[in-house]
Structure formats: C-alpha cells, structure tokens
Short mmCIF file of N, CA and C in Angstrom, two decimals:
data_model
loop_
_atom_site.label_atom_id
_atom_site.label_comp_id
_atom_site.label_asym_id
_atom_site.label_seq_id
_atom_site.Cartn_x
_atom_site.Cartn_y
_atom_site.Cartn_z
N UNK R 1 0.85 -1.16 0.00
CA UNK R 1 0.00 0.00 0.00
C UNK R 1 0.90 1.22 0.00
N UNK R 2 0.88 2.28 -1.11
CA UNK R 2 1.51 3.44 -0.64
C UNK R 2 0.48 4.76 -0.59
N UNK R 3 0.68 5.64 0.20
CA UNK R 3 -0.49 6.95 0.28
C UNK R 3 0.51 7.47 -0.35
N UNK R 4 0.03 8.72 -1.61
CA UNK R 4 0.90 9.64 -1.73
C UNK R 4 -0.27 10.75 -1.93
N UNK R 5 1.04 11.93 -1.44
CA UNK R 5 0.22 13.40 -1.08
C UNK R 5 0.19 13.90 -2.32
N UNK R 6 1.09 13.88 -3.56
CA UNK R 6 1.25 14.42 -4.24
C UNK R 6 1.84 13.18 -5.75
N UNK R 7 1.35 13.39 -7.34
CA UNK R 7 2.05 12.86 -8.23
C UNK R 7 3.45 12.81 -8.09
N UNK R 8 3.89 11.39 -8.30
CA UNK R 8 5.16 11.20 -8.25
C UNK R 8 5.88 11.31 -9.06
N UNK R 9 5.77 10.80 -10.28
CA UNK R 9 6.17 10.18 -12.05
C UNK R 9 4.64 10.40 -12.39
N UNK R 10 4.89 10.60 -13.58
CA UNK R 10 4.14 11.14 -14.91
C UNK R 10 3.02 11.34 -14.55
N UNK R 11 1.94 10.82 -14.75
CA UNK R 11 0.61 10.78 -14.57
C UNK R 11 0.63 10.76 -13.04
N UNK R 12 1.55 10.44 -12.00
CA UNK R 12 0.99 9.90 -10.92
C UNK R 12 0.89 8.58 -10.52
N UNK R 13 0.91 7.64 -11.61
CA UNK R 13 1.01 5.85 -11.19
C UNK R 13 2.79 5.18 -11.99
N UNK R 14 3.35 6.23 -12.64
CA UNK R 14 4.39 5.15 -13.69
C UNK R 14 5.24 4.52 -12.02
N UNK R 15 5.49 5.21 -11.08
CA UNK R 15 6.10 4.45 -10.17
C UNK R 15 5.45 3.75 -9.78
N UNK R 16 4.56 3.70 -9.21
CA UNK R 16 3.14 2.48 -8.91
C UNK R 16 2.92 1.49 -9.54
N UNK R 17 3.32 1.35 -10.87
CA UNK R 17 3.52 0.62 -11.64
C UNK R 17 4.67 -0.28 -11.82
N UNK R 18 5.54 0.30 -11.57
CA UNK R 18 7.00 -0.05 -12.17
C UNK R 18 7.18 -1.06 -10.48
N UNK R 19 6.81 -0.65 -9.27
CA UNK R 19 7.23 -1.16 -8.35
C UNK R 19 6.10 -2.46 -8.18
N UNK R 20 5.21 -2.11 -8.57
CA UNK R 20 3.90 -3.33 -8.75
C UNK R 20 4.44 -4.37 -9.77
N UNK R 21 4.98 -4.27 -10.82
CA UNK R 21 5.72 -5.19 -11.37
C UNK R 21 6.68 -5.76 -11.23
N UNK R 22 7.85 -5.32 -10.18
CA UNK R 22 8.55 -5.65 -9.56
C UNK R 22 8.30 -6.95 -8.29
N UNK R 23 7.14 -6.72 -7.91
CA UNK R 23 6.87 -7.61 -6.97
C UNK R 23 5.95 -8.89 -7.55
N UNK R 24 5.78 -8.78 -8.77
CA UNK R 24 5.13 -10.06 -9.55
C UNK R 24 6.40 -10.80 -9.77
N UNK R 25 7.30 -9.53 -10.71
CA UNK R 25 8.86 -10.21 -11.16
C UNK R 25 9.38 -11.11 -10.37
N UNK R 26 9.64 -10.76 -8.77
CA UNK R 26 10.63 -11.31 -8.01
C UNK R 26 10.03 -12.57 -7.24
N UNK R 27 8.48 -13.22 -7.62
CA UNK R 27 8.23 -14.37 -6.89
C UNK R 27 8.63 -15.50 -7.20
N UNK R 28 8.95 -15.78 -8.32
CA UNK R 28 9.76 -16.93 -9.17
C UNK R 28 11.26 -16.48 -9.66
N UNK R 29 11.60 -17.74 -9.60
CA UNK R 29 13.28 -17.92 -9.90
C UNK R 29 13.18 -18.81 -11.22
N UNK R 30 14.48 -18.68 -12.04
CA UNK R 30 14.53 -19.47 -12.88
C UNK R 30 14.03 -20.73 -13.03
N UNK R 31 13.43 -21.36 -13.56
CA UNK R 31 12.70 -22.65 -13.88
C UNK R 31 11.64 -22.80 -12.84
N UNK R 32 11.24 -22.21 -12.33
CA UNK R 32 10.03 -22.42 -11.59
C UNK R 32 8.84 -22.02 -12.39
N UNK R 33 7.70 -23.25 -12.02
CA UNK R 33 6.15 -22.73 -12.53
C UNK R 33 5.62 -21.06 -12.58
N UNK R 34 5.19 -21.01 -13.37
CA UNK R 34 4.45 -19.80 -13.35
C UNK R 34 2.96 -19.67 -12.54
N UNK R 35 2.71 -20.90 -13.21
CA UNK R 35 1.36 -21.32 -12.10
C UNK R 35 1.86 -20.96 -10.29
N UNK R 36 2.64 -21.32 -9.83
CA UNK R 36 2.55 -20.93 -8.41
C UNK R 36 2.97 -19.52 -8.24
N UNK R 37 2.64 -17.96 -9.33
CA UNK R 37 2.16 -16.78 -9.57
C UNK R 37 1.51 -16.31 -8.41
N UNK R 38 1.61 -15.48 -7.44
CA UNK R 38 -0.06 -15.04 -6.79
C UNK R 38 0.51 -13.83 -7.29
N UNK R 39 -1.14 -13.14 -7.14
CA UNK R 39 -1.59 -12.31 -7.56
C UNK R 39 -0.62 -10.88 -7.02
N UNK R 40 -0.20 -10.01 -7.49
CA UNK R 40 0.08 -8.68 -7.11
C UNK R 40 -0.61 -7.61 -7.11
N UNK R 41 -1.14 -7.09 -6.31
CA UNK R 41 -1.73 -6.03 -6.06
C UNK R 41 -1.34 -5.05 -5.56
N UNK R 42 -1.49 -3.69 -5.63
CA UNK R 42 -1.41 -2.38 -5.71
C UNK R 42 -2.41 -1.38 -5.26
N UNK R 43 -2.27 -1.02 -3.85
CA UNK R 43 -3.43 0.01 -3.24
C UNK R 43 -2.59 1.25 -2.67
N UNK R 44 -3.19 2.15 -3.75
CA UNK R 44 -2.41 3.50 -3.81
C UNK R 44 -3.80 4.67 -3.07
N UNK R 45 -3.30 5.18 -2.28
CA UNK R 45 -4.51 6.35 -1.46
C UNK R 45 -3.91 7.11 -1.95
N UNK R 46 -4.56 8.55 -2.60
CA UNK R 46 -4.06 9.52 -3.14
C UNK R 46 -4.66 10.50 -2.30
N UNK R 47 -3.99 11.61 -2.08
CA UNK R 47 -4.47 12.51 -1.78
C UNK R 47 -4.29 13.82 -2.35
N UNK R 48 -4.49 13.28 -3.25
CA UNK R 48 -4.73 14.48 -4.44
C UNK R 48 -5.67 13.82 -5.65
N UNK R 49 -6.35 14.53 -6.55
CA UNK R 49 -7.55 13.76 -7.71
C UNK R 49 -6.63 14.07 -8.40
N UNK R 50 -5.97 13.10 -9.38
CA UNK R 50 -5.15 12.62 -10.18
C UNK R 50 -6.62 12.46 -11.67
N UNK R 51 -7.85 12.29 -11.65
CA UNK R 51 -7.98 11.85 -12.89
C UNK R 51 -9.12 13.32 -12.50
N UNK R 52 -9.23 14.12 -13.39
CA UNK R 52 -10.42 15.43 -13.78
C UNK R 52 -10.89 15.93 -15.21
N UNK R 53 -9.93 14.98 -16.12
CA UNK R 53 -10.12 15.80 -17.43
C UNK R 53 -11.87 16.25 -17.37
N UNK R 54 -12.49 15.05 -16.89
CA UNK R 54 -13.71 14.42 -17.31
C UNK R 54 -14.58 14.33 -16.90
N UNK R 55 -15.56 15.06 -17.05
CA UNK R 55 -17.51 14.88 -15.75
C UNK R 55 -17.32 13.42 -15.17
N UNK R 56 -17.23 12.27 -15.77
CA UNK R 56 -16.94 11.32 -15.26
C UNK R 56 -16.12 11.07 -14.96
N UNK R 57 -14.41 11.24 -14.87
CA UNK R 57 -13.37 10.96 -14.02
C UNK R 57 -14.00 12.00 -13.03
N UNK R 58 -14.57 13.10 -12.40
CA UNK R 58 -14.62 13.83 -11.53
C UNK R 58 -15.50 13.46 -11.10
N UNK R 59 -16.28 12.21 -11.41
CA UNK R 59 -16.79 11.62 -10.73
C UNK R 59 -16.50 10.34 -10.15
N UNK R 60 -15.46 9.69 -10.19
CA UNK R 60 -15.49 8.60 -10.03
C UNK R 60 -14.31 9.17 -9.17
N UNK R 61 -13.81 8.25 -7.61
CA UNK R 61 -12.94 8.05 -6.92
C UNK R 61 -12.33 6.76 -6.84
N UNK R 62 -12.40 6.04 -7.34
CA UNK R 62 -12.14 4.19 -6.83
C UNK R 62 -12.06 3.81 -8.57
N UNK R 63 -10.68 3.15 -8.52
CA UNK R 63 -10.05 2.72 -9.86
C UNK R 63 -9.87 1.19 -9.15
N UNK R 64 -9.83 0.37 -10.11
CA UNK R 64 -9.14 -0.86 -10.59
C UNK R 64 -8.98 -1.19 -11.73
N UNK R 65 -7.31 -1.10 -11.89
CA UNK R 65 -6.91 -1.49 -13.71
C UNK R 65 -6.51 -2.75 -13.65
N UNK R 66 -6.12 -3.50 -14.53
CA UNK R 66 -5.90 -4.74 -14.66
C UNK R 66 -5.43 -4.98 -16.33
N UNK R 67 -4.75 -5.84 -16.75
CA UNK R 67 -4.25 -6.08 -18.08
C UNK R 67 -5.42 -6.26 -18.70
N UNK R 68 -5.94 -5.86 -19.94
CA UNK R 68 -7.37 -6.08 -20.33
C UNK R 68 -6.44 -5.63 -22.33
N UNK R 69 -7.54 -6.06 -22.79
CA UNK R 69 -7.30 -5.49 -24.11
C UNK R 69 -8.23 -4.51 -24.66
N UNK R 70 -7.23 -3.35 -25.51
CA UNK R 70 -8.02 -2.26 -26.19
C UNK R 70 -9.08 -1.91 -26.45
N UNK R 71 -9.31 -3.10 -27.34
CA UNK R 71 -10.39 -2.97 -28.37
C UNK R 71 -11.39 -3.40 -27.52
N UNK R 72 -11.08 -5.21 -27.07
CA UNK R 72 -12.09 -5.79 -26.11
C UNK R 72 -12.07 -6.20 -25.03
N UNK R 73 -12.42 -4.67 -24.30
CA UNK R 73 -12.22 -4.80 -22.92
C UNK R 73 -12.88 -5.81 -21.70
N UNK R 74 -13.99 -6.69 -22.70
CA UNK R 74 -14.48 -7.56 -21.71
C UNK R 74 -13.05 -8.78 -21.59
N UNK R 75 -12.17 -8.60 -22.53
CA UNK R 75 -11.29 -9.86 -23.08
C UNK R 75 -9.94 -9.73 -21.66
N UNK R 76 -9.37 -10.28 -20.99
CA UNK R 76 -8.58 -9.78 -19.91
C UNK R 76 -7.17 -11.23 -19.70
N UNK R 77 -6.64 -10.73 -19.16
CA UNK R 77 -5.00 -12.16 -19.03
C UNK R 77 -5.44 -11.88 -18.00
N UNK R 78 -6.43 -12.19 -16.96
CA UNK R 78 -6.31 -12.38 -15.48
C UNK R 78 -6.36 -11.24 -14.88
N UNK R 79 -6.16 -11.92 -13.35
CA UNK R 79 -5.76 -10.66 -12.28
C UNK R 79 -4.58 -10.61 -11.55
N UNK R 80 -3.95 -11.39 -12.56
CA UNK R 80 -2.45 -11.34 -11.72
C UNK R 80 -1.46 -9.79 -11.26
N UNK R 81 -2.20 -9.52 -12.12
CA UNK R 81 -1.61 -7.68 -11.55
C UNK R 81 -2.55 -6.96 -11.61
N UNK R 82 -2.82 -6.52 -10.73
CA UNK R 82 -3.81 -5.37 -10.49
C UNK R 82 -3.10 -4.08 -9.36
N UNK R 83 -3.90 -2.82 -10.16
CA UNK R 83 -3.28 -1.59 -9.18
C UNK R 83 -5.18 -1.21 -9.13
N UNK R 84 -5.13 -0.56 -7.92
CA UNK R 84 -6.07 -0.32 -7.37
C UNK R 84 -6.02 1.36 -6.89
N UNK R 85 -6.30 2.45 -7.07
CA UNK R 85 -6.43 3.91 -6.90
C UNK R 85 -7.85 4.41 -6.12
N UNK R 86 -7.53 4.81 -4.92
CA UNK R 86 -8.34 5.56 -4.70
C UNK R 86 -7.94 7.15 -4.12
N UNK R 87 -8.30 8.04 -4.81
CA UNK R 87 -8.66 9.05 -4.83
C UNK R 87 -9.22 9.88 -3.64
N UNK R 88 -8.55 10.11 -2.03
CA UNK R 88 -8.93 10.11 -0.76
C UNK R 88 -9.77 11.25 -1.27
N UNK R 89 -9.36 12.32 -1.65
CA UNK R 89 -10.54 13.95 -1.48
C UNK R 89 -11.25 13.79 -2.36
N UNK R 90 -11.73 12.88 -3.22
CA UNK R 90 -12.73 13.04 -4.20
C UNK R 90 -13.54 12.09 -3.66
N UNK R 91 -13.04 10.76 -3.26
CA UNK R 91 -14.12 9.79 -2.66
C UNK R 91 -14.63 10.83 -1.27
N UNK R 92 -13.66 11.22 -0.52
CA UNK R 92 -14.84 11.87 0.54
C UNK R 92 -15.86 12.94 0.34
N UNK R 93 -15.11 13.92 -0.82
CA UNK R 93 -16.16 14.60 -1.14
C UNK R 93 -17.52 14.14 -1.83
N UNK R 94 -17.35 13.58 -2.59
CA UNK R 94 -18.72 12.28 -3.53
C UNK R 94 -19.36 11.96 -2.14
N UNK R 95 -18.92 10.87 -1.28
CA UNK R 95 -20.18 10.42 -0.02
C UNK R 95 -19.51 8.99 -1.20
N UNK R 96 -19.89 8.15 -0.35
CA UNK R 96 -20.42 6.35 -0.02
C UNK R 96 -21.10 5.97 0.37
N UNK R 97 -21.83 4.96 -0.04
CA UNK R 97 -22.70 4.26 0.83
C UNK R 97 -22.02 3.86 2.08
N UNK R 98 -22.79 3.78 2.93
CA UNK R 98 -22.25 3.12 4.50
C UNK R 98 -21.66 1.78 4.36
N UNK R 99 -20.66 1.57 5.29
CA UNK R 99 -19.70 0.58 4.87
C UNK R 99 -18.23 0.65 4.89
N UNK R 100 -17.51 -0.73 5.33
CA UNK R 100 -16.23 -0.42 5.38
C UNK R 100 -15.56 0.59 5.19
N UNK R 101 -15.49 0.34 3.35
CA UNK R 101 -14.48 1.31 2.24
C UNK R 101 -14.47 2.47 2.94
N UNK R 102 -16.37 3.30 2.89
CA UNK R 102 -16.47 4.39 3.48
C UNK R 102 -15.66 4.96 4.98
N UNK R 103 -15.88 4.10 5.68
CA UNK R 103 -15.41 4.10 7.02
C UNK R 103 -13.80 4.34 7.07
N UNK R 104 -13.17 3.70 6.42
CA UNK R 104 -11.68 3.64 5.80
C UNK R 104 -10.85 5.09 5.55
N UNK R 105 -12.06 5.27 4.50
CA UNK R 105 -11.97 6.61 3.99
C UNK R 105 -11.78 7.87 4.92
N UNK R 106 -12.79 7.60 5.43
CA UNK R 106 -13.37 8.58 7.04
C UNK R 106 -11.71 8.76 7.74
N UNK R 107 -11.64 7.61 7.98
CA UNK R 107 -10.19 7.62 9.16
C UNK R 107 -9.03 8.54 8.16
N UNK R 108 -8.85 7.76 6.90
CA UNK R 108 -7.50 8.80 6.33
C UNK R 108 -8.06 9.87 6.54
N UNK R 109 -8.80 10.83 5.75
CA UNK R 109 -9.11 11.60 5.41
C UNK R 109 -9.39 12.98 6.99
N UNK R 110 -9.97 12.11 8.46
CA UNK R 110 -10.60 12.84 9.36
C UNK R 110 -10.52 11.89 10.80
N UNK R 111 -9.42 11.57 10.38
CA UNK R 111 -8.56 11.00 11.87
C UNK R 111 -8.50 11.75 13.03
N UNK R 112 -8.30 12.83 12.62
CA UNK R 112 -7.76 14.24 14.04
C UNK R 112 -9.36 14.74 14.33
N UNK R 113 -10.28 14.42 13.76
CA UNK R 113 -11.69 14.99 13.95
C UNK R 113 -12.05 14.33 15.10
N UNK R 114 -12.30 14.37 16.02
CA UNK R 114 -12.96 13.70 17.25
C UNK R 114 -14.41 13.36 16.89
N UNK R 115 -15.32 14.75 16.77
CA UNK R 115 -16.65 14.18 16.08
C UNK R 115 -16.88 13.57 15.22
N UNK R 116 -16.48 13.43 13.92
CA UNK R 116 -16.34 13.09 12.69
C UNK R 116 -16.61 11.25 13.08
N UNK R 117 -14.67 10.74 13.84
CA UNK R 117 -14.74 9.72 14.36
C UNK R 117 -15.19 9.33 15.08
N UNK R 118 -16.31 9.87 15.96
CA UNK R 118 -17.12 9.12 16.59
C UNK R 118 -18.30 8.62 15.63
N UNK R 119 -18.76 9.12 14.87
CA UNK R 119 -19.66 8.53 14.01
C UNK R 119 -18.89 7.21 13.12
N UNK R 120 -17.99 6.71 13.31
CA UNK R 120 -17.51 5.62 12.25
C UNK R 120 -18.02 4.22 13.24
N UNK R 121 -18.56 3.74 13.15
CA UNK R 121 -18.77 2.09 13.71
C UNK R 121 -18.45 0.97 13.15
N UNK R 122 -17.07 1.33 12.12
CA UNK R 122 -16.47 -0.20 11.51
C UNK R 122 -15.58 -0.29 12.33
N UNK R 123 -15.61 -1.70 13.68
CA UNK R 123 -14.67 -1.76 14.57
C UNK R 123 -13.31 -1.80 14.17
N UNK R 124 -12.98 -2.46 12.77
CA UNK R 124 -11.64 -2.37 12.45
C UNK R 124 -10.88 -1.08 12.85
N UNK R 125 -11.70 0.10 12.14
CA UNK R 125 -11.87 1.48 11.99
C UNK R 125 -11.56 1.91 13.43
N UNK R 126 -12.36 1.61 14.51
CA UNK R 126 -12.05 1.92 15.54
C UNK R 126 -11.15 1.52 16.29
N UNK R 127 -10.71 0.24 16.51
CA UNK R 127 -9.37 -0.11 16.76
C UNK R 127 -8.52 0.89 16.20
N UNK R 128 -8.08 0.52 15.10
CA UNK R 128 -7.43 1.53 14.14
C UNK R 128 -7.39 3.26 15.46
N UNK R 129 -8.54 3.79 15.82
CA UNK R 129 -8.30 5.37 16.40
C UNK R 129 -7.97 4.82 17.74
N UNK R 130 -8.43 3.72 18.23
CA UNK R 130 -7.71 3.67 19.82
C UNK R 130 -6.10 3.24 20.05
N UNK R 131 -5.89 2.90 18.50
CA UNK R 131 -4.09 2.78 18.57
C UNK R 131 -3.55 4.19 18.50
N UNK R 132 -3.91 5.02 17.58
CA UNK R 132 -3.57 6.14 17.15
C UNK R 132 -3.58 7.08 18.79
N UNK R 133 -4.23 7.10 19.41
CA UNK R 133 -4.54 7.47 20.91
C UNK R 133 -3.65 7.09 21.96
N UNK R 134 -3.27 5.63 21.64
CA UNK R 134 -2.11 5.06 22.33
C UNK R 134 -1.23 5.81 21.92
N UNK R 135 -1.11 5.96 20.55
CA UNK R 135 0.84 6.10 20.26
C UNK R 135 0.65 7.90 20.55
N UNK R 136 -0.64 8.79 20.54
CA UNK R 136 -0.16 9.92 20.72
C UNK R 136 -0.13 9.91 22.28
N UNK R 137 -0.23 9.39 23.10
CA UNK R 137 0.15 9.69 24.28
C UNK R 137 1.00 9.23 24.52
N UNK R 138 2.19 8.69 23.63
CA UNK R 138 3.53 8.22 24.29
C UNK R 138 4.81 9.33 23.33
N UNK R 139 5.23 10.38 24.47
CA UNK R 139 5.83 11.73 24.17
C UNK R 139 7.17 11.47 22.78
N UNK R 140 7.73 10.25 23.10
CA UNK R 140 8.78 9.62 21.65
C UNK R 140 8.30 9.64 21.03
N UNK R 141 6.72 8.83 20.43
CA UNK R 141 6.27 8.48 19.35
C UNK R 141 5.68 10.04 18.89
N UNK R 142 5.07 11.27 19.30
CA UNK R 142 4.66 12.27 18.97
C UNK R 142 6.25 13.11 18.61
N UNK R 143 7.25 13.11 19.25
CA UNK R 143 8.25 13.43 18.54
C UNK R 143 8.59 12.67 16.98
N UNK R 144 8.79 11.38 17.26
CA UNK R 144 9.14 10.67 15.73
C UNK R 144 8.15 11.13 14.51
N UNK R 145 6.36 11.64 15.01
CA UNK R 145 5.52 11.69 14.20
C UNK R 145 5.63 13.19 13.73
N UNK R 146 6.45 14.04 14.43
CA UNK R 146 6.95 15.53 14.25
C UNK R 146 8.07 15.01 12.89
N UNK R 147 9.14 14.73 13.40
CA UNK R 147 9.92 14.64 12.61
C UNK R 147 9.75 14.00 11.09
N UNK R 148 8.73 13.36 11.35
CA UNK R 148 8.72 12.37 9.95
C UNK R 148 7.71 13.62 9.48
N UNK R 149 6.58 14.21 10.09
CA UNK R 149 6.01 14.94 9.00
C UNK R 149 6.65 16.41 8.25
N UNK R 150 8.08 16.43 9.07
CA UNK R 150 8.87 17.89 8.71
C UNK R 150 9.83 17.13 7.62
N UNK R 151 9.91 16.06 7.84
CA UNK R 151 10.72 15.67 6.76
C UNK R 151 9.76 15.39 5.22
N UNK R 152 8.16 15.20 5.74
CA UNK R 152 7.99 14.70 4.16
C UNK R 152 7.53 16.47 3.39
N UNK R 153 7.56 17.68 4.67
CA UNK R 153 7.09 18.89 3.83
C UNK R 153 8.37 19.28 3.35
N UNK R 154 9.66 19.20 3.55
CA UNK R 154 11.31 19.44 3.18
C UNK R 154 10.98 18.91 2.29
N UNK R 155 10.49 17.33 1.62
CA UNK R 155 10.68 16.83 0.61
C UNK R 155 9.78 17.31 -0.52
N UNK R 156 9.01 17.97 0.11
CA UNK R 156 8.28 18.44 -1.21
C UNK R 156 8.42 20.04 -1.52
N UNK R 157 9.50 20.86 -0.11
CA UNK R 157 9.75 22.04 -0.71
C UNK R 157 10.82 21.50 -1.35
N UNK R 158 11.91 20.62 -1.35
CA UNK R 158 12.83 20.41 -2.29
C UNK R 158 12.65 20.41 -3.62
N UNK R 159 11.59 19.50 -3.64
CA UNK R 159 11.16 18.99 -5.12
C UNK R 159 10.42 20.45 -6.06
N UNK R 160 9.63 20.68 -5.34
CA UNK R 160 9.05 22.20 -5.99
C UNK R 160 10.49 22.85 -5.92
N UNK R 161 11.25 23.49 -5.93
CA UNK R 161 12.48 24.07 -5.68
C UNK R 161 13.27 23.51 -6.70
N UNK R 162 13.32 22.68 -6.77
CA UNK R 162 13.92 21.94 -7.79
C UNK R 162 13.25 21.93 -9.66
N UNK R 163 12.22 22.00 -9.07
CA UNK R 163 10.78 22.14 -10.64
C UNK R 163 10.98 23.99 -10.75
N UNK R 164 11.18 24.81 -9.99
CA UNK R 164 11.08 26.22 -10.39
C UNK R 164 12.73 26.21 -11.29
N UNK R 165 13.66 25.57 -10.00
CA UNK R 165 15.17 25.90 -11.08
C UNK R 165 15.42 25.44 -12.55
N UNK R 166 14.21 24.16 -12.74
CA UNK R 166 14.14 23.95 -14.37
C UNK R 166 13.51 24.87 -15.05
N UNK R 167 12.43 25.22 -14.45
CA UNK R 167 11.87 26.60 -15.42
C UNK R 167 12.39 27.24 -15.73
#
C-alpha cells in the first residue's frame, strides 16, 4: 500500500507501476512454474484527484486497472496484476454508501476529527483510532511523528524548488 500526497512520475502511477511489477517479477526464480504466480496487487490512497479531465473521471474516486485489451475490454489475461487507486478527497467529497471502504476513507481523510470519528462504527476502523490514541500519548512516538512529517514537507519544498530551477 503506498499513500501519496502528491504525483510522483508522470501521470501519478508510472512508479506504482514499475514497483507493482517488480513484486510479480521477483516471486519466481529461474525454472520455476508460473502457475505458483499469486496475484500482485497495488493500493495506492491519493491525496490528491489525479484523474479530472472528465464529468466522469470527476466523478469517479475508486479505480481498478488490470491487463485487459483495447479494443475488447471484456477480453482480460487475469488478475495477476492489479493496481487499485483511490482518490482520498474526491471519494470523501462524492459520499459512499455506509460501509467499510467508506469508514476507511473517514479515518485517512478525518482521523484528528474527534466528532467526525465518533460517528464511524467499523470496529476495524475503531481499533485503528484507539491505537492512534495510544501512540499519541507516548511523548517519543509524537516526537518521531513531528519529525517524519517535517521531513515529508522538506521533501516536497525540495522537489518544488527543484521544478522552479528547471523553469
């Protein structure tokens, strides 16, 4: 699973891709079956809407691609690779039906909301906020969670900084 805040490579998935194929690549060794293959999958949380050209990409939050063909897209090589996209600020803004996914959503998206999370009743979900509760009351782990989030805004004033000096 990776969350990203921001497009990485091209569109936003060529790394998502490239590392999703990587982990199909490396389950077999020379002369081994292909049949004992499992499946690779790819669950990318975005938090940014990556697809808008389109009334309907701006509508839709929740992708699953899969090898399929052009012309006939009912025609498919399986599910041995699949990447999976969801779109955190567009699925919350749209609404879900009640339910897991939704609930899921809720937590990335409105974790620090106290009210918000009290309305979620997918226990996973809630486990999930009574850990988060644990680790902020232990004063190391709220330091480490300082540091890691100053390091990922450095990484993206770098990178912008870096995109103006090509201009």
């Amino acid at each position: 699973m990776l969350t990203c805040r921001y497009a990485v490579t091209g569109p936003g998935t060529s790394g998502g891709v490239f590392y999703l194929a990587r982990t199909l690549g490396s389950q077999l060794s020379a002369g081994e079956d292909c049949q004992e293959l499992r499946a690779s999958v790819g669950l990318h949380l975005l938090d940014f809407d990556l697809f808008t050209e389109t009334a309907a990409e701006r509508e839709q939050a929740i992708w699953r691609f899969e090898m399929r063909d052009e012309r006939q897209p009912k025609i498919s090589l399986g599910n041995v690779l699949q990447m999976s996209l969801i779109e955190l600020n567009k699925a919350d803004r749209l609404g879900l039906p009640e339910g897991p996914l939704r609930a899921w959503i809720t937590f990335f998206k409105h974790w620090q909301e106290e009210l918000t999370m009290a309305n979620v009743a997918h226990e996973p979900v809630k486990r999930a906020m009574s850990r988060i509760r644990e680790l902020s009351a232990d004063e190391e782990t709220r330091r480490l969670a300082f540091v890691r989030e100053r390091a990922l805004r450095d990484e993206v004033s770098l990178l912008n900084d870096a995109r103006r000096e090509e201009a």
